[in-house]
Coordinates of C-alpha atoms and ligand atoms in Angstrom, one line a residue:
X203 CA 22.5 14.2 1.2
X204 CA 21.1 11.5 -1.0
X205 CA 24.0 9.0 -0.5
X206 CA 24.0 9.3 3.3
X207 CA 20.9 7.3 3.8
X208 CA 22.2 4.3 1.8
X209 CA 24.3 2.1 3.9
X210 CA 25.2 -1.3 2.4
X211 CA 28.6 -2.2 3.6
X212 CA 31.6 -2.7 1.2
X213 CA 31.6 -6.5 1.7
X214 CA 27.8 -6.7 1.1
X215 CA 28.2 -4.6 -2.1
X216 CA 31.0 -6.9 -3.3
X217 CA 29.0 -10.0 -2.4
X218 CA 25.8 -8.8 -4.3
X219 CA 27.8 -8.0 -7.4
X220 CA 29.7 -11.2 -7.3
X221 CA 26.5 -13.3 -6.9
X222 CA 25.0 -11.4 -9.8
X223 CA 22.2 -9.6 -7.8
X224 CA 23.6 -6.3 -8.6
X225 CA 24.5 -5.9 -12.3
X226 CA 25.3 -2.1 -12.3
X227 CA 22.5 -1.5 -14.9
X228 CA 20.2 1.5 -14.7
X229 CA 16.5 1.2 -14.7
X230 CA 16.5 2.9 -18.2
X231 CA 18.2 -0.2 -19.6
X232 CA 14.9 -2.0 -19.2
X233 CA 13.5 0.0 -22.0
X234 CA 16.7 0.2 -24.0
X235 CA 16.7 -3.6 -24.2
X236 CA 13.2 -3.7 -25.6
X237 CA 14.0 -1.1 -28.2
X238 CA 16.8 -3.2 -29.4
X239 CA 15.0 -6.5 -29.4
X240 CA 11.2 -5.9 -29.5
X241 CA 10.8 -2.3 -30.8
X242 CA 7.4 -2.9 -32.4
X243 CA 5.9 -4.9 -29.5
X244 CA 3.0 -3.1 -27.8
X245 CA 4.3 -1.9 -24.3
X246 CA 1.2 -0.1 -23.1
X247 CA -2.4 0.1 -23.9
X248 CA -4.3 3.0 -22.5
X249 CA -7.8 3.5 -23.8
X250 CA -7.7 3.6 -27.5
X251 CA -3.9 4.2 -27.5
X252 CA -1.6 1.3 -28.2
X253 CA 2.0 2.4 -27.7
X254 CA 5.0 0.2 -28.8
X255 CA 8.3 0.1 -27.0
X256 CA 9.8 2.3 -29.7
X257 CA 7.1 4.9 -28.9
X258 CA 7.7 4.7 -25.2
X259 CA 11.4 5.2 -25.7
X260 CA 11.0 8.1 -28.1
X261 CA 8.4 10.0 -26.1
X262 CA 10.6 9.6 -22.9
X263 CA 13.7 10.7 -24.7
X264 CA 11.8 13.7 -26.1
X265 CA 10.6 14.7 -22.7
X266 CA 14.0 14.2 -21.1
X267 CA 15.4 16.4 -23.9
X268 CA 12.8 19.1 -23.3
X269 CA 13.4 19.1 -19.5
X270 CA 17.1 19.2 -20.1
X271 CA 16.7 22.2 -22.4
X272 CA 14.8 23.9 -19.6
X273 CA 17.8 23.4 -17.3
X274 CA 16.6 20.3 -15.4
X275 CA 19.7 18.3 -14.4
X276 CA 20.9 15.0 -13.1
X277 CA 20.5 14.8 -9.3
X278 CA 17.5 17.2 -9.4
X279 CA 14.3 15.9 -7.7
X280 CA 10.7 15.8 -8.8
X281 CA 7.2 15.2 -7.5
X282 CA 5.1 13.3 -10.0
X283 CA 1.4 12.7 -9.5
X284 CA -0.2 11.0 -12.5
X285 CA -3.1 8.6 -12.9
X286 CA -2.7 5.2 -14.5
X287 CA -1.9 6.1 -18.0
X288 CA 0.8 6.0 -20.7
X289 CA 2.3 9.3 -19.6
X290 CA 3.0 7.8 -16.2
X291 CA 5.6 5.5 -17.7
X292 CA 6.9 8.1 -20.3
X293 CA 7.6 10.3 -17.3
X294 CA 9.2 7.5 -15.4
X295 CA 11.6 6.6 -18.0
X296 CA 12.3 10.3 -19.0
X297 CA 13.4 11.0 -15.5
X298 CA 15.5 7.9 -15.3
X299 CA 17.3 8.9 -18.6
X300 CA 18.0 12.3 -17.1
X301 CA 18.9 10.8 -13.6
X302 CA 16.3 13.1 -12.0
X303 CA 15.0 11.5 -8.8
X304 CA 11.2 11.6 -8.5
X305 CA 8.7 10.6 -5.8
X306 CA 5.6 9.2 -7.4
X307 CA 2.7 10.4 -5.3
X308 CA -0.7 8.7 -5.4
X309 CA -3.6 10.4 -7.1
X310 CA -5.5 10.5 -3.9
X311 CA -2.7 12.4 -2.1
X312 CA -3.7 15.8 -1.2
X313 CA -2.2 19.1 -0.1
X314 CA -0.6 17.8 3.1
X315 CA 1.1 14.9 1.4
X316 CA 2.5 16.9 -1.5
X317 CA 3.7 19.6 0.8
X318 CA 5.5 16.9 3.0
X319 CA 7.3 15.6 -0.2
X320 CA 8.2 19.1 -1.2
X321 CA 9.6 19.7 2.2
X322 CA 11.6 16.4 2.0
X323 CA 12.9 16.8 -1.5
X324 CA 12.9 20.6 -2.5
X325 CA 12.0 19.4 -6.0
X326 CA 12.9 21.3 -9.2
X327 CA 10.0 19.9 -11.1
X328 CA 6.3 19.0 -10.6
X329 CA 4.5 16.8 -13.1
X330 CA 0.8 16.4 -12.3
X331 CA -2.6 16.0 -13.8
X332 CA -4.6 19.2 -14.8
X333 CA -7.7 17.3 -13.7
X334 CA -6.5 17.0 -10.1
X335 CA -8.4 19.4 -7.9
X336 CA -5.2 20.9 -6.6
X337 CA -3.9 21.8 -10.1
X338 CA -6.9 23.5 -11.6
X339 CA -5.3 26.9 -10.7
X340 CA -1.8 27.7 -9.8
X341 CA -2.6 28.6 -6.2
X342 CA -1.3 25.3 -4.8
X343 CA 1.9 25.5 -6.9
X344 CA 2.6 28.8 -5.4
X345 CA 2.1 27.3 -1.9
X346 CA 4.5 24.4 -3.0
X347 CA 7.0 27.0 -4.3
X348 CA 7.0 28.7 -0.8
X349 CA 8.1 25.3 0.6
X350 CA 10.4 24.3 -2.2
X351 CA 12.5 27.2 -3.5
X352 CA 14.0 25.1 -6.2
X353 CA 10.7 24.6 -7.8
X354 CA 10.8 26.1 -11.3
X355 CA 9.0 23.8 -13.7
X356 CA 5.4 22.5 -13.7
X357 CA 4.1 20.2 -16.4
X358 CA 0.5 19.2 -16.4
X359 CA -1.2 16.4 -18.2
X360 CA -4.0 18.1 -20.0
X361 CA -4.8 21.7 -21.0
X362 CA -3.9 24.4 -18.5
X363 CA -3.9 28.0 -18.7
X364 CA -0.9 28.5 -16.4
X365 CA 1.5 25.6 -16.8
X366 CA 3.1 23.7 -19.7
X367 CA 1.2 20.8 -21.2
X368 CA 2.9 17.5 -20.7
X369 CA 1.1 15.8 -23.6
X370 CA 2.0 18.6 -26.1
X371 CA 5.6 18.4 -25.1
X372 CA 5.5 14.6 -25.9
X373 CA 4.2 15.3 -29.3
X374 CA 6.3 18.3 -30.2
X375 CA 8.1 16.8 -33.1
X376 CA 10.0 20.0 -33.8
X377 CA 12.1 19.0 -30.7
X378 CA 13.1 15.6 -31.9
X379 CA 16.2 16.4 -33.7
X380 CA 17.5 18.6 -31.0
X381 CA 16.7 16.0 -28.5
X382 CA 18.2 13.1 -30.3
X383 CA 21.5 14.7 -29.9
X384 CA 21.1 14.8 -26.1
X385 CA 24.3 13.5 -24.4
X386 CA 22.8 10.8 -22.1
X387 CA 25.5 9.7 -19.8
X388 CA 25.7 6.5 -18.1
X389 CA 24.8 7.1 -14.4
X390 CA 26.0 5.2 -11.4
X391 CA 23.7 2.3 -10.6
X392 CA 24.5 2.5 -7.0
X393 CA 22.8 5.7 -6.8
X394 CA 19.2 6.4 -5.9
X395 CA 16.8 6.0 -8.9
X396 CA 13.7 7.3 -7.2
X397 CA 11.9 7.5 -3.9
X398 CA 9.2 5.1 -2.8
X399 CA 6.5 6.0 -0.5
X400 CA 6.3 4.3 2.9
X401 CA 2.9 3.6 4.5
X402 CA 4.6 4.9 7.6
X403 CA 3.8 4.8 11.3
X404 CA 5.1 8.3 12.3
X405 CA 3.8 11.8 12.2
X406 CA 5.3 12.6 8.7
X407 CA 5.7 10.0 6.0
X408 CA 9.1 8.8 5.3
X409 CA 10.7 8.5 1.8
X410 CA 12.4 5.2 0.8
X411 CA 15.4 5.8 -1.5
X412 CA 15.6 2.9 -4.0
X413 CA 18.8 2.4 -6.0
X414 CA 19.0 1.2 -9.6
X415 CA 20.9 -1.9 -8.5
X416 CA 18.4 -2.9 -5.8
X417 CA 15.3 -2.1 -7.7
X418 CA 16.4 -3.7 -10.9
X419 CA 17.2 -6.9 -9.0
X420 CA 13.8 -6.9 -7.3
X421 CA 12.2 -6.6 -10.8
X422 CA 14.3 -9.2 -12.5
X423 CA 13.8 -11.7 -9.6
X424 CA 10.1 -11.0 -9.5
X425 CA 9.8 -11.7 -13.3
X426 CA 11.7 -15.0 -12.7
X427 CA 9.6 -16.1 -9.9
X428 CA 6.3 -15.3 -11.8
X429 CA 7.7 -16.7 -15.2
X430 CA 6.7 -13.7 -17.1
X431 CA 7.5 -13.5 -20.9
X432 CA 6.6 -11.3 -23.8
X433 CA 3.2 -13.1 -23.8
X434 CA 2.4 -11.5 -20.4
X435 CA -0.5 -9.0 -20.6
X436 CA -0.8 -7.4 -17.3
X437 CA -3.7 -5.2 -16.1
X438 CA -2.5 -2.3 -14.0
X439 CA -5.6 -1.7 -11.8
X440 CA -3.9 -0.6 -8.5
X441 CA -2.4 2.9 -8.5
X442 CA 0.6 2.8 -10.9
X443 CA 2.9 4.5 -8.4
X444 CA 2.4 1.8 -5.8
X445 CA 5.3 -0.5 -5.3
X446 CA 3.2 -3.6 -6.0
X447 CA 2.0 -2.8 -9.5
X448 CA 5.2 -1.1 -10.3
X449 CA 7.7 -3.8 -9.4
X450 CA 6.1 -7.0 -8.1
X451 CA 6.7 -7.7 -11.0
X452 CA 4.3 -5.0 -12.0
X453 CA 4.6 -2.7 -15.0
X454 CA 8.4 -2.6 -14.9
X455 CA 8.4 -6.4 -14.8
X456 CA 6.3 -6.4 -17.9
X457 CA 8.7 -4.1 -19.6
X458 CA 11.6 -6.2 -18.5
X459 CA 9.9 -9.3 -20.0
X460 CA 8.7 -7.5 -23.2
X461 CA 5.0 -7.9 -22.5
X462 CA 2.1 -5.5 -22.5
X463 CA 0.6 -3.3 -19.7
X464 CA -3.1 -2.5 -19.9
X465 CA -4.0 0.6 -17.9
X466 CA -7.1 0.4 -15.8
X467 CA -8.4 3.6 -14.2
X468 CA -9.2 1.8 -11.0
X469 CA -9.6 -1.8 -9.7
X470 CA -13.4 -1.9 -9.9
X471 CA -15.1 -4.8 -11.8
X472 CA -16.8 -2.3 -14.1
X473 CA -13.5 -0.8 -15.2
X474 CA -11.4 -4.0 -15.3
X475 CA -13.7 -6.7 -16.6
X476 CA -14.2 -5.1 -20.1
X477 CA -10.5 -4.5 -20.4
X478 CA -9.6 -8.1 -19.5
X479 CA -12.0 -9.4 -22.1
X480 CA -11.0 -6.9 -24.8
X481 CA -7.2 -7.2 -24.3
X482 CA -7.0 -10.9 -23.2
X483 CA -5.3 -9.9 -20.1
X484 CA -3.3 -12.8 -18.4
X485 CA -2.3 -11.4 -15.0
X486 CA -3.3 -8.6 -12.6
X487 CA -2.7 -7.5 -9.0
X488 CA -5.4 -6.5 -6.5
X489 CA -5.7 -5.7 -2.8
X490 CA -8.1 -7.9 -0.8
X491 CA -11.2 -5.6 -0.9
X492 CA -11.0 -5.3 -4.6
X493 CA -10.7 -9.1 -4.9
X494 CA -13.9 -9.5 -2.8
X495 CA -15.6 -6.9 -5.1
X496 CA -14.7 -8.9 -8.1
X497 CA -16.1 -12.1 -6.5
X498 CA -19.4 -10.3 -5.6
X499 CA -19.8 -8.5 -8.9
X500 CA -22.8 -9.2 -11.1
X501 CA -20.8 -8.1 -14.1
X502 CA -18.8 -11.2 -13.6
X503 CA -21.5 -13.4 -15.0
X504 CA -21.4 -11.5 -18.3
X505 CA -17.7 -10.9 -18.5
X506 CA -15.2 -13.1 -20.4
X507 CA -12.3 -13.5 -17.9
X508 CA -11.1 -16.7 -19.6
X509 CA -7.7 -15.2 -20.6
X510 CA -7.0 -14.4 -16.9
X511 CA -4.4 -17.1 -15.6
X512 CA -3.3 -15.5 -12.3
X513 CA -4.6 -12.9 -9.9
X514 CA -2.0 -11.7 -7.4
X515 CA -3.4 -10.4 -4.0
X516 CA -1.3 -8.3 -1.5
X517 CA -1.1 -5.2 0.4
X518 CA -3.2 -6.6 3.3
X519 CA -4.1 -10.0 4.6
X520 CA -6.3 -12.1 2.4
X521 CA -8.7 -14.5 4.2
X522 CA -8.2 -18.1 3.3
X523 CA -12.0 -18.3 2.4
X524 CA -11.7 -15.5 -0.1
X525 CA -8.5 -17.0 -1.4
X526 CA -10.2 -20.3 -2.2
X527 CA -13.3 -18.6 -3.6
X528 CA -11.1 -16.6 -6.0
X529 CA -9.7 -19.8 -7.5
X530 CA -13.0 -21.7 -7.5
X531 CA -15.2 -19.0 -8.8
X532 CA -12.9 -17.0 -11.2
X533 CA -11.1 -20.1 -12.5
X534 CA -7.7 -18.4 -11.9
X535 CA -4.6 -19.3 -9.9
X536 CA -4.1 -17.2 -6.9
X537 CA -0.7 -15.7 -6.0
X538 CA -0.4 -14.1 -2.7
X539 CA 2.2 -11.2 -2.4
X540 CA 3.4 -9.9 0.9
X541 CA 5.7 -7.0 0.1
X542 CA 6.8 -3.6 1.2
X543 CA 8.0 -0.5 -0.5
X544 CA 11.1 -0.8 1.7
X545 CA 12.2 -4.0 -0.1
X546 CA 11.4 -7.5 0.9
X547 CA 8.7 -9.2 -1.3
X548 CA 7.3 -12.7 -0.6
X549 CA 5.4 -14.6 -3.2
X550 CA 3.6 -17.9 -3.1
X551 CA 5.0 -19.9 -6.1
X552 CA 2.9 -20.9 -9.1
X553 CA 3.5 -24.6 -8.3
X554 CA 2.6 -24.3 -4.6
X555 CA -0.2 -26.6 -3.3
X556 CA -3.5 -25.1 -2.5
X557 CA -3.0 -25.0 1.2
X558 CA 0.1 -22.9 0.7
X559 CA -1.6 -20.6 -1.8
X560 CA -4.6 -20.0 0.4
X561 CA -3.2 -19.9 3.9
X562 CA 0.3 -18.3 3.5
X563 CA 1.6 -15.0 2.2
X564 CA 4.4 -16.6 0.3
X565 CA 8.1 -16.9 0.9
X566 CA 11.0 -14.5 0.2
X567 CA 11.6 -14.1 -3.5
X568 CA 15.3 -14.3 -3.3
X569 CA 17.7 -16.8 -1.8
X570 CA 19.6 -13.7 -0.5
X571 CA 16.7 -12.4 1.5
X572 CA 17.6 -12.8 5.2
X573 CA 14.6 -13.1 7.4
X574 CA 14.7 -13.2 11.1
X575 CA 11.6 -13.5 13.3
X576 CA 12.4 -12.0 16.7
X577 CA 10.8 -11.1 20.1
X578 CA 10.8 -7.6 21.5
X579 CA 14.4 -8.1 22.7
X580 CA 15.5 -8.9 19.2
X581 CA 16.0 -12.6 20.0
X582 CA 14.9 -15.1 17.4
X583 CA 11.7 -16.9 18.3
X584 CA 11.3 -20.7 17.8
X585 CA 10.2 -21.9 14.4
X586 CA 6.5 -21.6 14.1
X587 CA 6.2 -19.0 16.8
X588 CA 4.8 -15.6 16.0
X589 CA 7.4 -12.7 16.3
X590 CA 8.4 -9.5 14.6
X591 CA 9.6 -9.7 11.0
X592 CA 13.1 -8.4 10.4
X593 CA 14.9 -8.5 7.0
X594 CA 18.0 -7.6 5.2
X595 CA 19.0 -8.3 1.7
X596 CA 20.1 -7.0 -1.7
X597 CA 17.0 -5.1 -2.4
X598 CA 15.8 -4.1 1.1
X599 CA 16.7 -0.4 1.8
X600 CA 19.0 0.7 4.5
X601 CA 17.5 3.9 5.7
X602 CA 14.7 6.4 5.1
X603 CA 15.7 9.8 3.6
X604 CA 16.9 12.3 6.1
X605 CA 15.5 10.4 9.1
X606 CA 18.5 9.5 11.3
X607 CA 16.6 9.2 14.6
X608 CA 13.8 7.2 13.1
X609 CA 16.3 4.9 11.3
X610 CA 17.9 3.9 14.6
X611 CA 14.4 2.5 15.6
X612 CA 13.6 1.1 12.1
X613 CA 16.7 -1.2 12.0
X614 CA 18.2 -3.7 14.4
X615 CA 21.8 -3.2 15.3
X616 CA 22.7 -5.8 12.6
X617 CA 21.0 -3.7 9.9
X618 CA 17.9 -5.7 9.6
X619 CA 14.7 -3.6 8.7
X620 CA 12.0 -3.9 11.3
X621 CA 8.9 -4.2 9.2
X622 CA 6.5 -4.0 12.2
X623 CA 4.7 -7.1 11.0
X624 CA 3.9 -9.9 13.3
X625 CA 4.5 -13.1 11.4
X626 CA 5.2 -16.8 11.8
X627 CA 7.2 -19.1 9.5
X628 CA 6.3 -22.5 8.4
X629 CA 8.8 -25.3 8.3
X630 CA 9.2 -24.7 4.5
X631 CA 10.0 -21.0 5.0
X632 CA 6.6 -19.5 4.1
X633 CA 5.4 -16.5 6.1
X634 CA 2.0 -16.2 7.6
X635 CA 1.0 -12.6 8.6
X636 CA -0.5 -12.7 12.1
X637 CA -0.9 -9.0 12.9
X638 CA 1.0 -5.9 13.3
X639 CA 3.2 -4.2 15.9
X640 CA 3.3 -0.8 14.3
X641 CA 1.0 2.2 14.9
X642 CA -0.7 2.0 11.6
X643 CA -4.1 1.3 10.1
X644 CA -4.2 -0.9 7.0
X645 CA -7.4 0.0 5.3
X646 CA -7.6 -2.6 2.6
X647 CA -4.0 -2.0 1.5
X648 CA -3.9 1.8 2.1
X649 CA -1.8 2.5 5.1
X650 CA -2.6 5.3 7.5
X651 CA -0.1 6.3 10.3
X652 CA -2.1 6.8 13.5
X653 CA 0.3 9.5 14.8
X654 CA -0.2 11.7 11.7
X655 CA -4.0 11.8 12.3
X656 CA -3.6 12.3 16.0
X657 CA -1.4 15.3 15.5
X658 CA -4.0 16.9 13.2
X659 CA -6.7 16.3 15.8
X660 CA -4.5 17.7 18.5
X661 CA -4.4 21.0 16.7
X662 CA -8.1 21.5 17.2
X663 CA -8.8 23.8 20.2
X664 CA -11.5 21.6 21.6
X665 CA -9.4 18.4 21.6
X666 CA -7.4 17.6 24.7
X667 CA -6.2 14.1 23.7
X668 CA -6.6 11.7 20.8
X669 CA -5.8 8.2 19.8
X670 CA -6.4 6.7 16.5
X671 CA -6.9 2.9 16.1
X672 CA -8.1 0.3 13.6
X673 CA -11.6 -1.1 13.9
X674 CA -12.6 -4.3 12.1
X675 CA -14.5 -4.0 8.8
X676 CA -15.8 -6.8 6.7
X677 CA -14.8 -5.5 3.3
X678 CA -11.7 -3.4 4.1
X679 CA -10.4 -5.5 6.9
X680 CA -9.8 -2.4 9.0
X681 CA -11.2 1.1 9.2
X682 CA -10.1 4.1 11.1
X683 CA -11.6 5.1 14.5
X684 CA -10.4 8.3 16.3
X685 CA -11.0 8.4 20.1
X686 CA -11.2 12.0 21.2
X687 CA -10.9 13.4 24.8
X688 CA -12.6 16.8 24.8
X689 CA -11.0 19.8 26.4
X690 CA -13.0 20.7 29.5
X691 CA -14.8 23.9 30.0
X692 CA -15.0 24.7 26.3
X693 CA -17.6 27.4 25.8
X694 CA -19.1 25.6 22.7
X695 CA -19.3 21.9 23.1
X696 CA -17.6 20.3 20.0
X697 CA -19.7 17.7 18.0
X698 CA -18.5 14.7 16.1
X699 CA -19.7 16.4 12.9
X700 CA -17.7 19.6 13.4
X701 CA -14.6 17.4 14.2
X702 CA -15.2 15.4 11.0
X703 CA -15.5 18.7 9.0
X704 CA -12.4 19.9 10.7
X705 CA -10.3 16.8 9.8
X706 CA -11.7 16.9 6.3
X707 CA -10.6 20.5 5.9
X708 CA -6.9 20.1 6.7
X709 CA -6.0 18.8 3.3
X710 CA -5.2 15.1 3.9
X711 CA -5.7 12.3 1.4
X712 CA -9.3 11.2 1.6
X713 CA -8.4 7.6 2.6
X714 CA -6.9 8.9 5.9
X715 CA -10.2 10.6 7.0
X716 CA -11.4 8.6 10.1
X717 CA -14.5 6.5 9.4
X718 CA -15.7 7.0 13.0
X719 CA -15.1 9.4 15.8
X720 CA -15.8 8.4 19.4
X721 CA -15.7 10.6 22.5
X722 CA -14.1 9.1 25.5
X723 CA -13.5 10.6 29.0
X724 CA -9.9 9.5 29.4
X725 CA -7.5 7.4 27.2
X726 CA -6.7 4.1 28.9
X727 CA -3.0 3.7 29.7
X728 CA -0.7 0.7 30.0
X729 CA 1.4 -0.1 33.1
X730 CA 4.2 1.9 31.6
X731 CA 2.0 4.9 31.0
X732 CA 1.5 4.6 27.2
X733 CA -1.8 4.9 25.5
X734 CA -3.4 1.4 25.6
X735 CA -4.4 1.0 22.0
X736 CA -5.2 -2.7 22.4
X737 CA -7.9 -1.7 24.9
X738 CA -9.2 1.0 22.6
X739 CA -9.4 -1.6 19.7
X740 CA -11.4 -3.9 22.0
X741 CA -13.6 -1.1 23.1
X742 CA -14.6 -0.1 19.6
X743 CA -15.0 -3.8 18.7
X744 CA -17.5 -4.1 21.5
X745 CA -19.3 -0.9 20.4
X746 CA -19.6 -2.2 16.9
X747 CA -21.0 -5.5 18.1
X748 CA -23.2 -3.6 20.5
X749 CA -21.9 -5.5 23.5
X750 CA -21.6 -3.8 26.9
X751 CA -18.3 -1.9 27.1
X752 CA -15.8 -2.9 29.7
Ligands
AMP972 P1 4.5 -0.2 2.9 O1 5.6 -0.2 3.9 O2 3.6 1.0 3.0 O3 4.9 -0.5 1.5 O4 3.5 -1.4 3.3 C1 4.0 -2.6 3.4 C2 3.1 -3.3 4.6 O5 1.9 -3.7 4.0 C3 3.7 -4.6 5.0 O6 4.8 -4.4 6.0 C4 2.5 -5.3 5.7 O7 2.2 -4.7 6.9 C5 1.4 -5.0 4.7 N1 1.2 -6.0 3.7 C6 1.7 -6.0 2.4 N2 1.3 -7.2 1.8 C7 0.6 -7.9 2.7 C8 0.0 -9.2 2.7 N3 0.0 -9.9 1.6 N4 -0.5 -9.6 3.8 C9 -0.5 -8.8 4.9 N5 0.0 -7.7 5.0 C10 0.6 -7.2 3.9
DBH973 O1 1.8 -3.3 0.5 C1 2.9 -3.2 -0.1 O2 3.6 -2.3 0.0 C2 3.2 -4.3 -1.2 C3 2.4 -5.4 -1.3 C4 2.7 -6.3 -2.4 C5 4.4 -4.0 -1.9 O3 5.2 -3.0 -1.7 C6 4.7 -5.0 -2.9 C7 3.9 -6.2 -3.1 O4 5.9 -4.9 -3.5

């Protein structure tokens, strides 16, 4: 099942190996190298805890040993939902050592998302946080089990009356000898290492298989572009599971370079500024709204941010004005990062001129990235013209898990991934993101598939039709607006408030809840009979600006 979705040709595989992009090394080797060369270097700072590479290695081996003793085996799958903390990385490496394939859910994912992952993976194992509302009792785990009949093991970070305690397992010294003898085998680096989450544009989110070979290359190349070393002190402020802070170069890049990850609970100035000052942080990664909050924060005046050399910003388009302000007012260098969990990552380079840093979203990180900007007929547009981004390369995936029909649409006949972004390319190869041609709302870096929300609304008895679109927002760039056509002749007229309550009750992640609900008599249609979302976006813009509607 897992191999069927990966489809690099034999020629490409041979070429990537020969060129040194694929080195047949597993992700667990990142840690193994540091244990050999830098065992006492501090890998992770989480609150008062400072953990060396030796500690991280020992704890992950111990956890792997425990899980193995419980019957968890190579090829099993897992759902992991942990906050930004030491244990997130212990679990990551433990599962890599065992060749168990996790999907790392975001902390704000809720019942619907976790059930979707359970449905897709039939996991053997769930590792979560006892503090998460879903895991206070075992009710939700039982619901998960009904979907995933393989599910046998639940570990929770923190005390729990009904599940094993992850932290206890990490400190159970009695297990060490037993676990040291674990026969860790070398696994095939062509295999899937874990599943990354796609922002998605369809009714159900799709999982992205990332192999050891492709992900390891993206990390190595990112470290090279960003010139990280053992002196790098990186503040992980975005959710640790997200592709950006995990691999661009992110925490795994830090571990590859032998530096230190400082865990922040969230990207707010009040959480981050004291950590930057206390731990002399040198780099961090933000989404645009967080960058704006940093600029507008009063705490800035009192914080010592002098150690901070570079702020990366990505996940959504950064305005050139905020870009310039970041450098001027925070005294840092800005690096724009335009990436995707599916693969391709673009960076502005550290020695780029100010115009490039402020106005472009960078250029592909690898010479092997192939980027073609095409029109709707898949024909290349002229240089400088806006078109659809398509890409192929040694770390761009070749198909979502178990989604053959969707994969036909997501790739060109030549195997280029259609990212759904509207971009133009400068003469020097830099990309400028101009918009989007996918049915998605990008709420300050958090992606929401319109269709998923529409399906939930359509399940309400008083909703006849629904279309979800982006509306402009000063801070987040975009927010979510749901247009609802009411069913006629309903005995009880439905109100916005009751629809809002309804959509909140279905168990979706909070960030997917629409910010505005508008009633409309009929959804406008295009000439070919599709819902005219462009017209709806214009409509909501006029409403927001209090202009007469068309
Ligand atoms: P995902 O597929 O969920 O990983 O989201 C990746 C998408 O986020 C890209 O295809 C873009 O639409 C968007 N994105 C990421 N970084 C940037 C950026 N720097 N500027 C504009 N859009 C971005
Ligand atoms: O938005 C993203 O998915 C993203 C942004 C920056 C990403 O996956 C990445 C860098 O690797």
